[in-house]
Amino acid sequence: MLTINVAVLLAVVVYFRLRRRTQARSRVEERNTALIVLVLGILIAPTPVGQGIADFLKQLVQSVTQSSQ
């Protein structure tokens, strides 16, 4: 079974979103990128809040994976 670390996945998404030129982005794209970076920071942060969100996301991903089988 393949497991994906959510923080690594978000880091890849942020990398590809930030590669685009600034002039080509709309305000909605800028806001979404900022939101993704904020979530990435929370997931990486070694705080109880970050760990709680990570645990919630793990449970959510596991339930989606189990329901698709």
Short mmCIF file of C-alpha atoms in Angstrom, two decimals:
data_model
loop_
_atom_site.label_atom_id
_atom_site.label_comp_id
_atom_site.label_asym_id
_atom_site.label_seq_id
_atom_site.Cartn_x
_atom_site.Cartn_y
_atom_site.Cartn_z
CA MET A 1 0.00 0.00 0.00
CA LEU A 2 1.30 3.44 -0.94
CA THR A 3 1.26 6.13 1.72
CA ILE A 4 1.62 9.82 0.97
CA ASN A 5 2.79 12.34 3.51
CA VAL A 6 0.36 15.29 3.32
CA ALA A 7 3.07 17.83 4.14
CA VAL A 8 5.28 16.56 1.31
CA LEU A 9 2.36 16.61 -1.10
CA LEU A 10 1.52 20.21 -0.14
CA ALA A 11 5.17 21.20 -0.51
CA VAL A 12 5.15 19.86 -4.07
CA VAL A 13 1.91 21.72 -4.82
CA VAL A 14 3.37 24.96 -3.42
CA TYR A 15 6.55 24.51 -5.47
CA PHE A 16 4.65 24.14 -8.74
CA ARG A 17 2.24 26.98 -7.93
CA LEU A 18 5.08 29.38 -7.12
CA ARG A 19 6.99 28.52 -10.30
CA ARG A 20 4.44 30.44 -12.35
CA ARG A 21 5.07 34.07 -13.17
CA THR A 22 3.41 36.57 -10.87
CA GLN A 23 1.73 38.41 -13.75
CA ALA A 24 -0.10 35.24 -14.82
CA ARG A 25 -1.82 34.77 -11.45
CA SER A 26 -5.25 36.01 -10.49
CA ARG A 27 -6.24 37.17 -7.02
CA VAL A 28 -8.06 33.91 -6.40
CA GLU A 29 -4.92 31.93 -7.26
CA GLU A 30 -2.84 34.12 -4.95
CA ARG A 31 -5.32 33.59 -2.10
CA ASN A 32 -5.41 29.83 -2.67
CA THR A 33 -1.62 29.66 -2.73
CA ALA A 34 -1.44 31.60 0.53
CA LEU A 35 -3.99 29.25 2.09
CA ILE A 36 -2.05 26.17 0.95
CA VAL A 37 1.18 27.62 2.36
CA LEU A 38 -0.57 28.36 5.66
CA VAL A 39 -1.85 24.77 5.90
CA LEU A 40 1.63 23.48 5.04
CA GLY A 41 3.10 25.59 7.84
CA ILE A 42 0.56 24.25 10.32
CA LEU A 43 1.27 20.67 9.29
CA ILE A 44 5.00 21.12 9.59
CA ALA A 45 4.88 23.04 12.86
CA PRO A 46 5.62 20.83 15.87
CA THR A 47 2.76 22.28 17.89
CA PRO A 48 -0.22 20.47 19.40
CA VAL A 49 -2.48 22.28 16.92
CA GLY A 50 -0.39 21.10 13.98
CA GLN A 51 -0.31 17.57 15.33
CA GLY A 52 -4.08 17.63 15.92
CA ILE A 53 -4.73 18.77 12.35
CA ALA A 54 -2.33 16.13 11.05
CA ASP A 55 -4.14 13.42 13.05
CA PHE A 56 -7.50 14.64 11.75
CA LEU A 57 -6.24 14.58 8.17
CA LYS A 58 -4.82 11.08 8.66
CA GLN A 59 -8.18 9.83 9.92
CA LEU A 60 -9.98 11.53 7.03
CA VAL A 61 -7.64 10.00 4.45
CA GLN A 62 -7.93 6.57 6.05
CA SER A 63 -11.75 6.72 6.04
CA VAL A 64 -11.79 7.80 2.39
CA THR A 65 -9.36 5.00 1.51
CA GLN A 66 -11.42 2.42 3.38
CA SER A 67 -14.67 3.57 1.77
CA SER A 68 -13.17 3.29 -1.71
CA GLN A 69 -12.13 -0.35 -1.21
#
